[in-house]
CSV table of C-alpha atoms in Angstrom, one decimal:
chain,number,residue,atom,x,y,z
A,1,MET,CA,59.8,110.6,-25.3
A,2,THR,CA,61.7,113.7,-24.6
A,3,THR,CA,65.5,114.4,-25.5
A,4,TYR,CA,67.6,117.1,-23.6
A,5,ALA,CA,70.9,118.5,-24.7
A,6,ILE,CA,73.1,118.9,-21.8
A,7,PRO,CA,76.7,120.0,-21.4
A,8,ASP,CA,79.7,117.4,-22.1
A,9,PRO,CA,80.6,115.3,-25.3
A,10,ILE,CA,77.7,114.2,-27.2
A,11,ARG,CA,76.1,110.9,-26.1
A,12,ARG,CA,72.4,109.6,-26.9
A,13,PHE,CA,70.1,107.8,-24.3
A,14,ALA,CA,67.1,105.8,-26.3
A,15,ALA,CA,63.7,104.9,-25.2
A,16,VAL,CA,60.1,104.5,-26.5
A,17,ALA,CA,57.0,106.7,-26.2
A,18,SER,CA,54.1,107.6,-28.3
A,19,VAL,CA,55.3,111.0,-29.2
A,20,ALA,CA,59.0,112.0,-28.8
A,21,THR,CA,60.3,115.7,-28.1
A,22,ALA,CA,63.9,116.6,-28.4
A,23,VAL,CA,64.8,119.2,-26.1
A,24,ALA,CA,68.5,120.5,-26.0
A,25,VAL,CA,69.5,122.5,-23.0
A,26,ALA,CA,72.5,124.9,-23.7
A,27,ALA,CA,75.1,125.2,-20.8
A,28,PRO,CA,76.6,128.4,-19.5
A,29,SER,CA,79.9,127.2,-21.3
A,30,GLY,CA,78.1,127.2,-24.6
A,31,ALA,CA,78.6,123.4,-25.1
A,32,ALA,CA,75.6,121.1,-25.6
A,33,GLN,CA,74.8,117.6,-24.7
A,34,THR,CA,71.6,115.7,-26.1
A,35,VAL,CA,70.2,113.0,-23.8
A,36,HIS,CA,67.5,110.8,-25.3
A,37,GLY,CA,65.0,109.0,-23.2
A,38,ALA,CA,62.6,110.3,-20.6
A,39,ARG,CA,59.0,109.4,-21.0
A,40,LEU,CA,56.7,112.5,-20.8
A,41,ALA,CA,56.1,112.8,-17.0
A,42,PRO,CA,52.6,114.0,-15.8
A,43,ASP,CA,54.0,115.9,-12.9
A,44,ALA,CA,54.6,119.7,-13.3
A,45,PRO,CA,58.1,120.8,-13.2
A,46,GLY,CA,59.5,122.9,-10.3
A,47,VAL,CA,61.3,122.6,-7.1
A,48,VAL,CA,58.8,120.4,-5.1
A,49,GLU,CA,58.6,117.6,-8.0
A,50,ALA,CA,62.5,117.9,-8.1
A,51,GLY,CA,63.0,117.5,-4.5
A,52,LEU,CA,60.8,114.4,-4.4
A,53,ARG,CA,62.5,112.8,-7.3
A,54,LEU,CA,65.9,113.5,-5.9
A,55,ARG,CA,64.8,111.5,-2.7
A,56,HIS,CA,64.6,108.5,-5.1
A,57,LEU,CA,67.8,108.6,-7.1
A,58,ASP,CA,70.6,107.4,-4.7
A,59,GLY,CA,70.2,103.7,-3.7
A,60,VAL,CA,67.2,101.4,-4.4
A,61,LYS,CA,64.7,100.7,-1.5
A,62,ARG,CA,61.3,98.9,-2.7
A,63,VAL,CA,58.4,97.6,-0.3
A,64,LEU,CA,55.4,95.7,-1.6
A,65,MET,CA,52.3,96.0,0.5
A,66,ILE,CA,49.6,93.1,0.1
A,67,GLY,CA,46.2,93.2,0.9
A,68,ALA,CA,42.8,91.8,0.1
A,69,HIS,CA,40.7,94.7,-1.6
A,70,PRO,CA,40.9,98.3,-2.6
A,71,ASP,CA,41.1,100.4,0.7
A,72,ASP,CA,42.7,97.7,2.6
A,73,GLU,CA,46.1,99.5,2.2
A,74,ASP,CA,47.8,101.6,4.7
A,75,THR,CA,48.0,104.6,3.0
A,76,ALA,CA,50.0,106.5,5.5
A,77,LEU,CA,52.6,104.2,5.5
A,78,LEU,CA,52.9,104.3,1.6
A,79,ALA,CA,53.0,108.0,1.5
A,80,ALA,CA,55.7,108.2,4.2
A,81,LEU,CA,57.8,105.6,2.4
A,82,ALA,CA,57.3,107.0,-1.2
A,83,ARG,CA,57.1,110.8,-0.6
A,84,GLY,CA,59.5,110.9,2.4
A,85,GLN,CA,61.9,108.5,2.3
A,86,GLY,CA,62.3,107.9,-1.6
A,87,VAL,CA,61.2,104.2,-1.4
A,88,GLU,CA,59.9,102.5,-4.4
A,89,THR,CA,56.4,101.2,-3.1
A,90,ALA,CA,53.6,99.4,-4.4
A,91,TYR,CA,50.1,97.9,-3.3
A,92,LEU,CA,49.1,94.5,-4.6
A,93,SER,CA,45.2,94.2,-4.1
A,94,LEU,CA,44.0,90.5,-4.6
A,95,THR,CA,40.7,91.8,-5.9
A,96,ARG,CA,39.2,94.8,-7.3
A,97,GLY,CA,36.6,95.3,-4.7
A,98,ASP,CA,33.7,93.9,-6.9
A,99,GLY,CA,31.9,92.5,-3.9
A,100,GLY,CA,31.6,96.0,-2.2
A,101,GLN,CA,29.1,98.5,-2.3
A,102,ASN,CA,28.7,101.9,-4.2
A,103,LEU,CA,27.7,104.8,-2.9
A,104,ILE,CA,28.0,107.1,-6.1
A,105,GLY,CA,26.2,105.1,-8.8
A,106,PRO,CA,24.2,101.8,-9.6
A,107,GLU,CA,27.3,99.7,-10.5
A,108,LEU,CA,27.7,96.8,-8.7
A,109,GLY,CA,29.9,93.4,-9.5
A,110,GLU,CA,32.4,93.8,-12.1
A,111,GLY,CA,31.1,97.3,-13.0
A,112,LEU,CA,32.2,98.3,-9.4
A,113,GLY,CA,35.5,96.6,-9.8
A,114,VAL,CA,36.3,99.1,-12.8
A,115,ILE,CA,35.2,102.0,-10.6
A,116,ARG,CA,37.3,100.8,-7.7
A,117,THR,CA,40.3,100.1,-9.8
A,118,GLY,CA,40.4,103.7,-11.0
A,119,GLU,CA,40.0,104.6,-7.5
A,120,LEU,CA,43.2,102.9,-6.5
A,121,GLU,CA,44.9,104.2,-9.3
A,122,ALA,CA,43.9,107.5,-8.3
A,123,ALA,CA,45.0,107.0,-4.7
A,124,ARG,CA,48.6,105.9,-6.0
A,125,ARG,CA,48.9,108.9,-7.8
A,126,VAL,CA,48.6,110.9,-4.7
A,127,ASP,CA,50.4,108.9,-2.3
A,128,GLY,CA,53.1,107.9,-4.9
A,129,GLY,CA,53.0,104.2,-5.0
A,130,ARG,CA,52.3,101.6,-8.0
A,131,GLN,CA,49.4,99.4,-8.0
A,132,PHE,CA,48.9,95.7,-8.8
A,133,PHE,CA,46.3,93.1,-9.0
A,134,THR,CA,45.6,89.5,-8.8
A,135,ARG,CA,42.9,87.7,-10.7
A,136,ALA,CA,41.2,86.9,-7.5
A,137,TYR,CA,37.4,88.1,-7.7
A,138,ASP,CA,35.7,89.6,-4.7
A,139,TYR,CA,32.5,87.6,-4.5
A,140,GLY,CA,31.4,89.3,-1.0
A,141,PHE,CA,31.7,88.3,2.7
A,142,SER,CA,33.2,85.2,3.8
A,143,LYS,CA,33.4,84.1,7.5
A,144,SER,CA,36.8,82.2,7.0
A,145,ALA,CA,39.9,81.6,4.9
A,146,ASP,CA,38.7,78.2,4.4
A,147,GLU,CA,35.5,79.4,2.7
A,148,ALA,CA,37.3,82.1,0.6
A,149,PHE,CA,39.6,79.0,-0.8
A,150,ARG,CA,36.3,77.3,-1.7
A,151,HIS,CA,35.8,80.4,-4.2
A,152,TRP,CA,39.2,81.3,-5.2
A,153,PRO,CA,41.6,78.7,-7.0
A,154,ARG,CA,44.3,78.9,-4.3
A,155,ASP,CA,47.2,78.0,-6.5
A,156,GLU,CA,46.3,80.5,-9.1
A,157,VAL,CA,46.0,83.3,-6.7
A,158,LEU,CA,49.3,82.3,-5.0
A,159,ARG,CA,51.0,82.1,-8.6
A,160,ASP,CA,49.7,85.6,-9.1
A,161,ILE,CA,51.3,87.1,-6.1
A,162,VAL,CA,54.4,85.3,-6.8
A,163,TRP,CA,54.6,86.9,-10.1
A,164,VAL,CA,54.1,90.3,-8.9
A,165,ILE,CA,57.0,89.8,-6.4
A,166,ARG,CA,59.3,88.4,-8.9
A,167,THR,CA,58.6,91.2,-11.4
A,168,PHE,CA,58.6,94.1,-8.9
A,169,ARG,CA,61.3,92.6,-6.7
A,170,PRO,CA,60.8,94.3,-3.3
A,171,GLN,CA,63.4,93.9,-0.6
A,172,VAL,CA,60.4,94.1,2.0
A,173,ILE,CA,56.9,92.9,2.1
A,174,VAL,CA,54.3,94.3,4.4
A,175,SER,CA,51.1,92.0,4.7
A,176,VAL,CA,48.2,94.2,5.8
A,177,TRP,CA,46.6,90.9,7.2
A,178,THR,CA,48.0,88.3,9.6
A,179,GLY,CA,46.3,85.2,8.1
A,180,THR,CA,44.5,84.5,11.4
A,181,ARG,CA,40.8,84.7,12.4
A,182,ARG,CA,41.5,88.0,13.9
A,183,ASP,CA,41.4,89.5,10.5
A,184,GLY,CA,37.7,89.1,10.4
A,185,HIS,CA,36.7,89.0,6.7
A,186,GLY,CA,37.6,85.3,5.2
A,187,GLN,CA,39.2,87.1,2.1
A,188,HIS,CA,41.5,89.3,4.8
A,189,GLN,CA,42.5,86.0,6.4
A,190,ALA,CA,43.2,84.2,2.9
A,191,SER,CA,45.4,87.5,2.0
A,192,GLY,CA,47.3,87.1,5.0
A,193,ILE,CA,47.8,83.4,4.6
A,194,LEU,CA,49.0,83.8,0.9
A,195,ALA,CA,51.1,86.8,1.4
A,196,THR,CA,53.3,84.7,4.2
A,197,GLU,CA,53.3,81.7,1.8
A,198,ALA,CA,54.4,83.6,-1.1
A,199,PHE,CA,57.2,85.3,0.9
A,200,GLU,CA,59.1,81.8,0.8
A,201,VAL,CA,57.7,80.5,-2.5
A,202,ALA,CA,58.8,83.6,-4.6
A,203,ALA,CA,62.4,82.8,-3.6
A,204,ASP,CA,62.2,78.9,-4.7
A,205,PRO,CA,63.1,78.4,-8.3
A,206,SER,CA,61.3,75.2,-8.6
A,207,ALA,CA,57.9,76.9,-7.8
A,208,TYR,CA,55.9,78.2,-11.1
A,209,PRO,CA,59.3,77.5,-13.2
A,210,GLU,CA,57.5,78.7,-16.3
A,211,GLN,CA,57.8,82.4,-14.8
A,212,ALA,CA,61.5,82.3,-15.4
A,213,ALA,CA,61.2,82.4,-19.2
A,214,LEU,CA,58.9,85.4,-18.7
A,215,ASP,CA,61.5,87.7,-17.2
A,216,ALA,CA,60.3,86.6,-13.7
A,217,PRO,CA,63.0,84.5,-12.1
A,218,ALA,CA,62.8,83.7,-8.6
A,219,TRP,CA,63.3,86.5,-6.1
A,220,ARG,CA,64.1,86.3,-2.5
A,221,ALA,CA,62.5,89.3,-0.6
A,222,ASP,CA,64.6,90.0,2.7
A,223,LYS,CA,62.0,90.9,5.1
A,224,LEU,CA,58.1,90.2,5.8
A,225,TYR,CA,56.2,92.5,8.0
A,226,HIS,CA,52.8,92.3,9.5
A,227,SER,CA,50.6,95.4,9.8
A,228,VAL,CA,49.3,95.9,13.2
A,229,ARG,CA,46.9,98.4,12.0
A,230,PHE,CA,43.9,96.4,12.5
A,231,THR,CA,44.9,94.7,15.8
A,232,ASN,CA,45.1,96.0,19.4
A,233,ASP,CA,48.8,94.7,19.5
A,234,PRO,CA,51.5,97.0,20.5
A,235,ALA,CA,53.6,98.2,17.4
A,236,PRO,CA,57.1,96.9,17.7
A,237,LEU,CA,58.2,99.1,15.0
A,238,ALA,CA,56.5,102.4,14.7
A,239,VAL,CA,57.2,104.3,11.2
A,240,PRO,CA,56.2,107.9,11.6
A,241,THR,CA,53.7,109.2,9.1
A,242,GLY,CA,52.6,112.6,10.9
A,243,ARG,CA,55.9,114.7,10.6
A,244,LEU,CA,55.9,118.0,8.4
A,245,ASP,CA,57.2,117.5,5.1
A,246,PRO,CA,59.1,120.8,4.1
A,247,LEU,CA,58.7,120.1,0.3
A,248,LEU,CA,54.9,119.2,0.5
A,249,GLY,CA,53.9,121.7,3.3
A,250,ARG,CA,51.7,118.8,5.2
A,251,SER,CA,52.5,115.7,6.8
A,252,HIS,CA,52.7,112.3,5.0
A,253,PHE,CA,49.5,111.3,6.9
A,254,GLN,CA,47.6,114.3,5.4
A,255,VAL,CA,48.9,113.2,2.1
A,256,ALA,CA,47.7,109.7,2.9
A,257,MET,CA,44.2,111.0,3.7
A,258,GLU,CA,43.6,112.8,0.4
A,259,SER,CA,44.9,109.2,-1.1
A,260,ARG,CA,42.4,107.6,1.3
A,261,SER,CA,39.5,110.0,-0.1
A,262,GLN,CA,39.8,108.8,-3.6
A,263,HIS,CA,37.7,105.7,-2.5
A,264,ARG,CA,34.5,107.6,-3.1
A,265,SER,CA,32.3,104.7,-3.8
A,266,GLN,CA,33.1,103.5,-0.2
A,267,ASP,CA,32.4,106.7,1.4
A,268,MET,CA,36.2,106.9,2.4
A,269,GLY,CA,36.4,110.7,2.4
A,270,VAL,CA,38.4,111.5,5.6
A,271,PRO,CA,39.7,114.9,6.9
A,272,GLN,CA,43.6,115.7,6.8
A,273,ARG,CA,44.2,115.9,10.3
A,274,PRO,CA,47.6,117.5,11.4
A,275,GLY,CA,49.9,116.1,14.1
A,276,PRO,CA,51.9,113.3,15.2
A,277,ARG,CA,51.2,109.8,13.5
A,278,THR,CA,52.8,106.3,13.1
A,279,SER,CA,52.0,103.3,11.3
A,280,GLY,CA,52.6,100.0,13.1
A,281,LEU,CA,54.7,96.8,11.9
A,282,ARG,CA,56.0,93.6,13.3
A,283,LEU,CA,58.7,91.6,11.6
A,284,VAL,CA,57.5,88.3,11.1
A,285,GLY,CA,60.1,86.7,8.5
A,286,SER,CA,63.9,87.7,7.5
A,287,HIS,CA,66.0,86.2,5.0
A,288,VAL,CA,69.3,88.6,6.2
A,289,GLY,CA,69.8,87.1,9.6
A,290,ALA,CA,67.9,87.0,13.2
A,291,LEU,CA,66.3,90.4,13.6
A,292,GLY,CA,64.2,92.0,16.5
A,293,GLU,CA,60.6,92.0,15.5
A,294,GLY,CA,60.9,95.8,15.8
A,295,SER,CA,64.1,95.9,13.7
A,296,PRO,CA,63.9,99.2,11.4
A,297,LEU,CA,62.4,98.4,7.9
A,298,PHE,CA,65.8,98.2,5.8
A,299,GLU,CA,67.8,96.9,8.7
A,300,GLY,CA,70.3,94.3,7.1
A,301,VAL,CA,69.4,95.2,3.6
A,302,ASP,CA,71.9,96.3,0.9
A,303,THR,CA,70.1,99.2,-0.3
A,304,THR,CA,73.0,100.6,-2.4
A,305,LEU,CA,72.7,100.9,-6.3
A,306,THR,CA,75.9,98.9,-6.8
A,307,GLY,CA,74.4,96.2,-4.4
A,308,TRP,CA,71.1,96.2,-6.3
A,309,VAL,CA,73.5,95.7,-9.5
A,310,GLU,CA,75.3,92.8,-8.2
A,311,ARG,CA,72.2,91.3,-6.9
A,312,LEU,CA,70.6,91.4,-10.5
A,313,GLY,CA,73.7,90.8,-12.4
A,314,GLY,CA,76.4,89.3,-10.3
A,315,THR,CA,79.8,90.6,-9.0
A,316,GLU,CA,81.7,91.0,-12.2
A,317,LEU,CA,79.1,93.4,-13.6
A,318,ALA,CA,78.7,95.2,-10.1
A,319,ALA,CA,82.8,95.8,-10.3
A,320,ALA,CA,82.5,97.1,-13.7
A,321,ALA,CA,79.7,99.4,-13.2
A,322,ALA,CA,81.1,100.6,-9.8
A,323,PRO,CA,83.2,103.6,-11.1
A,324,ALA,CA,80.3,105.0,-13.2
A,325,LEU,CA,78.0,104.4,-10.0
A,326,ASP,CA,80.3,106.3,-7.8
A,327,ARG,CA,80.3,109.1,-10.2
A,328,TYR,CA,76.8,108.9,-10.6
A,329,ARG,CA,76.2,109.2,-6.6
A,330,ALA,CA,78.5,112.4,-6.1
A,331,ALA,CA,76.8,113.9,-9.1
A,332,VAL,CA,73.1,113.2,-7.4
A,333,SER,CA,74.4,114.3,-4.0
A,334,GLU,CA,75.7,117.6,-5.6
A,335,ALA,CA,72.3,118.0,-7.5
A,336,ALA,CA,70.7,117.8,-3.8
A,337,GLU,CA,72.6,120.3,-2.2
A,338,ALA,CA,72.7,122.6,-5.4
A,339,LEU,CA,68.7,122.5,-5.7
A,340,ASP,CA,67.5,126.0,-4.9
A,341,VAL,CA,63.8,127.0,-4.0
A,342,LEU,CA,63.8,130.0,-6.3
A,343,HIS,CA,66.4,128.5,-8.9
A,344,PRO,CA,65.9,124.8,-9.3
A,345,GLU,CA,67.8,124.9,-12.7
A,346,ARG,CA,71.0,125.2,-10.6
A,347,ALA,CA,70.7,121.6,-10.0
A,348,ALA,CA,70.5,120.8,-13.6
A,349,LEU,CA,74.2,120.4,-14.5
A,350,PRO,CA,74.9,118.0,-11.7
A,351,LEU,CA,72.1,116.1,-12.7
A,352,ALA,CA,73.5,116.1,-16.6
A,353,ARG,CA,76.8,114.5,-15.0
A,354,ALA,CA,74.6,111.8,-13.2
A,355,LEU,CA,73.0,111.1,-16.3
A,356,LEU,CA,76.0,110.8,-18.1
A,357,ALA,CA,77.7,108.6,-15.4
A,358,LEU,CA,74.5,106.3,-15.2
A,359,ARG,CA,74.5,106.2,-19.1
A,360,ASP,CA,78.1,104.6,-18.8
A,361,ALA,CA,76.9,102.1,-16.1
A,362,VAL,CA,74.0,100.9,-18.4
A,363,GLY,CA,76.6,100.5,-21.0
A,364,ALA,CA,78.6,98.1,-18.9
A,365,ALA,CA,75.6,95.6,-18.7
A,366,PRO,CA,74.4,93.1,-21.2
A,367,GLY,CA,71.7,94.1,-23.4
A,368,ASP,CA,69.1,91.3,-22.2
A,369,SER,CA,69.9,91.4,-18.3
A,370,PRO,CA,67.7,92.4,-15.4
A,371,ALA,CA,70.7,94.7,-14.2
A,372,ARG,CA,70.4,96.7,-17.3
A,373,ALA,CA,66.7,96.8,-17.3
A,374,ALA,CA,67.0,98.1,-13.6
A,375,LEU,CA,69.9,100.7,-14.5
A,376,GLU,CA,67.7,101.9,-17.8
A,377,GLU,CA,64.7,102.4,-15.2
A,378,ARG,CA,66.9,104.5,-13.0
A,379,LEU,CA,68.0,106.4,-16.1
A,380,ASP,CA,64.5,107.1,-16.7
A,381,GLN,CA,63.9,108.3,-13.1
A,382,ALA,CA,67.0,110.7,-13.4
A,383,GLU,CA,65.9,112.3,-16.5
A,384,ARG,CA,62.5,113.1,-15.0
A,385,ALA,CA,64.3,114.9,-12.2
A,386,PHE,CA,66.4,116.6,-14.7
A,387,LEU,CA,62.9,117.9,-16.7
A,388,ALA,CA,61.9,119.2,-13.0
A,389,VAL,CA,64.8,121.1,-12.2
A,390,ALA,CA,65.2,122.3,-15.7
A,391,SER,CA,61.7,123.6,-15.6
A,392,ILE,CA,60.7,122.2,-18.8
A,393,GLU,CA,57.2,120.8,-19.2
A,394,VAL,CA,56.0,118.9,-22.5
A,395,ASP,CA,52.3,118.4,-23.4
A,396,ALA,CA,51.8,116.1,-26.4
A,397,ARG,CA,48.5,115.1,-27.8
A,398,SER,CA,46.8,113.5,-30.8
A,399,ASP,CA,43.6,114.1,-32.3
A,400,ASP,CA,42.6,110.3,-31.9
A,401,ASP,CA,43.2,107.9,-29.4
A,402,LEU,CA,42.0,105.0,-31.3
A,403,VAL,CA,43.9,104.6,-34.7
A,404,VAL,CA,44.0,101.8,-37.3
A,405,PRO,CA,46.5,100.8,-39.8
A,406,GLY,CA,46.9,103.1,-42.8
A,407,GLN,CA,45.3,105.8,-40.6
A,408,THR,CA,46.6,109.6,-40.7
A,409,VAL,CA,47.0,111.0,-37.3
A,410,HIS,CA,47.6,114.6,-36.4
A,411,THR,CA,49.7,115.4,-33.3
A,412,ARG,CA,50.3,118.8,-31.5
A,413,THR,CA,52.9,119.3,-29.0
A,414,LEU,CA,53.7,122.1,-26.7
A,415,VAL,CA,57.3,122.6,-25.0
A,416,TRP,CA,57.2,125.1,-22.4
A,417,ASN,CA,60.8,126.3,-21.3
A,418,GLY,CA,59.8,127.6,-17.9
A,419,GLY,CA,63.5,127.8,-16.7
A,420,GLY,CA,66.2,129.8,-17.1
A,421,LEU,CA,68.5,128.0,-19.3
A,422,GLY,CA,68.2,128.0,-23.1
A,423,VAL,CA,66.5,125.1,-24.9
A,424,ARG,CA,66.3,123.6,-28.2
A,425,THR,CA,63.7,121.4,-29.3
A,426,ARG,CA,62.2,119.0,-32.0
A,427,VAL,CA,59.4,116.7,-32.0
A,428,TYR,CA,58.6,113.3,-33.7
A,429,PRO,CA,56.4,110.2,-33.2
A,430,ARG,CA,57.8,107.0,-31.7
A,431,LEU,CA,54.9,105.1,-33.4
A,432,ARG,CA,55.9,101.8,-34.8
A,433,GLY,CA,55.4,102.2,-38.4
A,434,ALA,CA,54.6,105.7,-38.2
A,435,HIS,CA,55.8,108.0,-41.3
A,436,PRO,CA,55.4,111.8,-42.2
A,437,VAL,CA,52.6,112.3,-44.4
A,438,GLY,CA,54.2,113.2,-48.0
A,439,GLY,CA,57.5,111.2,-46.8
A,440,ASP,CA,58.4,107.6,-48.0
A,441,ALA,CA,58.8,104.6,-45.7
A,442,ARG,CA,62.7,104.5,-46.2
A,443,PRO,CA,64.3,104.4,-42.7
A,444,ARG,CA,65.8,107.7,-42.3
A,445,SER,CA,67.8,109.5,-39.3
A,446,ASP,CA,66.1,111.9,-37.0
A,447,ASP,CA,68.4,114.7,-38.2
A,448,GLU,CA,67.2,114.0,-41.9
A,449,VAL,CA,63.5,114.6,-41.0
A,450,HIS,CA,63.2,116.8,-38.1
A,451,ALA,CA,64.5,120.3,-37.6
A,452,TRP,CA,65.6,121.9,-34.4
A,453,ARG,CA,64.2,125.2,-33.1
A,454,ASP,CA,65.1,127.4,-30.2
A,455,VAL,CA,63.0,128.1,-27.3
A,456,ALA,CA,64.0,130.8,-25.1
A,457,PRO,CA,63.6,130.9,-21.2
A,458,GLY,CA,59.8,131.5,-20.6
A,459,GLU,CA,58.9,130.7,-24.3
A,460,LEU,CA,56.4,128.2,-25.4
A,461,ALA,CA,57.1,126.3,-28.7
A,462,GLU,CA,54.2,124.6,-30.4
A,463,VAL,CA,55.0,121.7,-33.1
A,464,GLU,CA,52.1,120.1,-35.2
A,465,GLY,CA,52.7,117.0,-37.3
A,466,VAL,CA,50.7,114.5,-39.7
A,467,TRP,CA,51.6,111.0,-39.6
A,468,ARG,CA,50.3,108.1,-41.6
A,469,LEU,CA,50.6,104.5,-39.9
A,470,ASP,CA,51.8,101.7,-41.8
A,471,ALA,CA,49.2,99.6,-43.3
A,472,ARG,CA,50.9,96.6,-41.6
A,473,ALA,CA,51.2,98.2,-38.3
A,474,PRO,CA,50.3,95.6,-35.4
A,475,ALA,CA,47.3,96.1,-33.4
A,476,SER,CA,48.0,96.7,-29.5
A,477,VAL,CA,46.5,94.3,-27.2
A,478,PRO,CA,45.7,94.3,-23.4
A,479,TYR,CA,48.6,92.9,-21.2
A,480,TYR,CA,46.1,90.4,-19.8
A,481,LEU,CA,45.3,88.9,-23.4
A,482,ARG,CA,48.9,88.5,-24.7
A,483,SER,CA,49.2,85.3,-23.7
């Protein structure tokens, strides 16, 4: 966790991470504001990262793409949306590609599935999307959807797709496959059939009602598109992917080809060709009225942050949060205008005001509401943008990646103030049941235990710590074994 101090009266934001770093950025006025909360970002600070993150801060746009296998996804569309348009994108692969070939090693079956899972995660790090899976196993080629459903428990795979829709909450779903024989592979056909079915089922509270108790209530996606990528059909909606992005210095299609090349076990290495490109889509389902099959991706969809809060928390909460969200939007707009290629820190103070306004909006939401969780997620995104514009880089490491109750852990954290603002920093763990060696288990405030240190522009602070885990600390469990 990283903490920043920025101008304005003191307020605190909190979030959990394995190692916490407090960073205080002094304003020209001399005032200081401490903001707790951003998780350590793997991205380097700087103007490119700052610009990409600023694209995501105003409004909410979410797209979920669904396919059968790793490498089915339209990476060009994912990159154009995530990197170029500030859309939160995700790819749901029904399988992990266990039944494919392997050109880089001897692993097949489950071993290959592990490799291809890593390849998909690497691809998403390039194109900016998130990655999901169902529990469907890729058993190899089949000729029809009927054959695929003889191997797959259809209801269980549908349940998994509905779960992802209800937890990711996309406004738009893009199915790579149409669910017809033209898709070829039977698993492709099954993927198209299930994606189309899930578009309606996810909105039905009577379907899989047990998911509501797990914070996954019914969710109605607004629109469903089919890709025309693997057909000879004309594209009613052509999304440009070959335009040069001035932040990235290449087109989103070129970024996508780097993403595509991560599928090494499948020999997917491809050149990054310049020039105009598009990804084709056809609208096949809408819950926002009658629209043409080539209507713009978010036509008819409320993409404002206030509208998102209203959808998740109701009109009363939206009205209460609206003044703070208006201040937030104005500050984000000011930050975008202030962003300077050579002096990205000029956007720091507007972003600081955006963080404070967003914190007020979070405070207006009930503690256990989906709206509050969504606002806290946006808060994390805004704090990462602040890290980038302030050119602050944090690298936290421990001497052991697997620890047991009662073990001593050594940590080493570097905080590099690469920008032009003065920084104060302190480092401490956010490990449940961890205490400084030599200290007792009495609950103490951060101010009691951890001292601040100044880090001048251009300097590097190095902080080492020794911590002992409580003998009763709970063991971590993989997410798929928790229930």
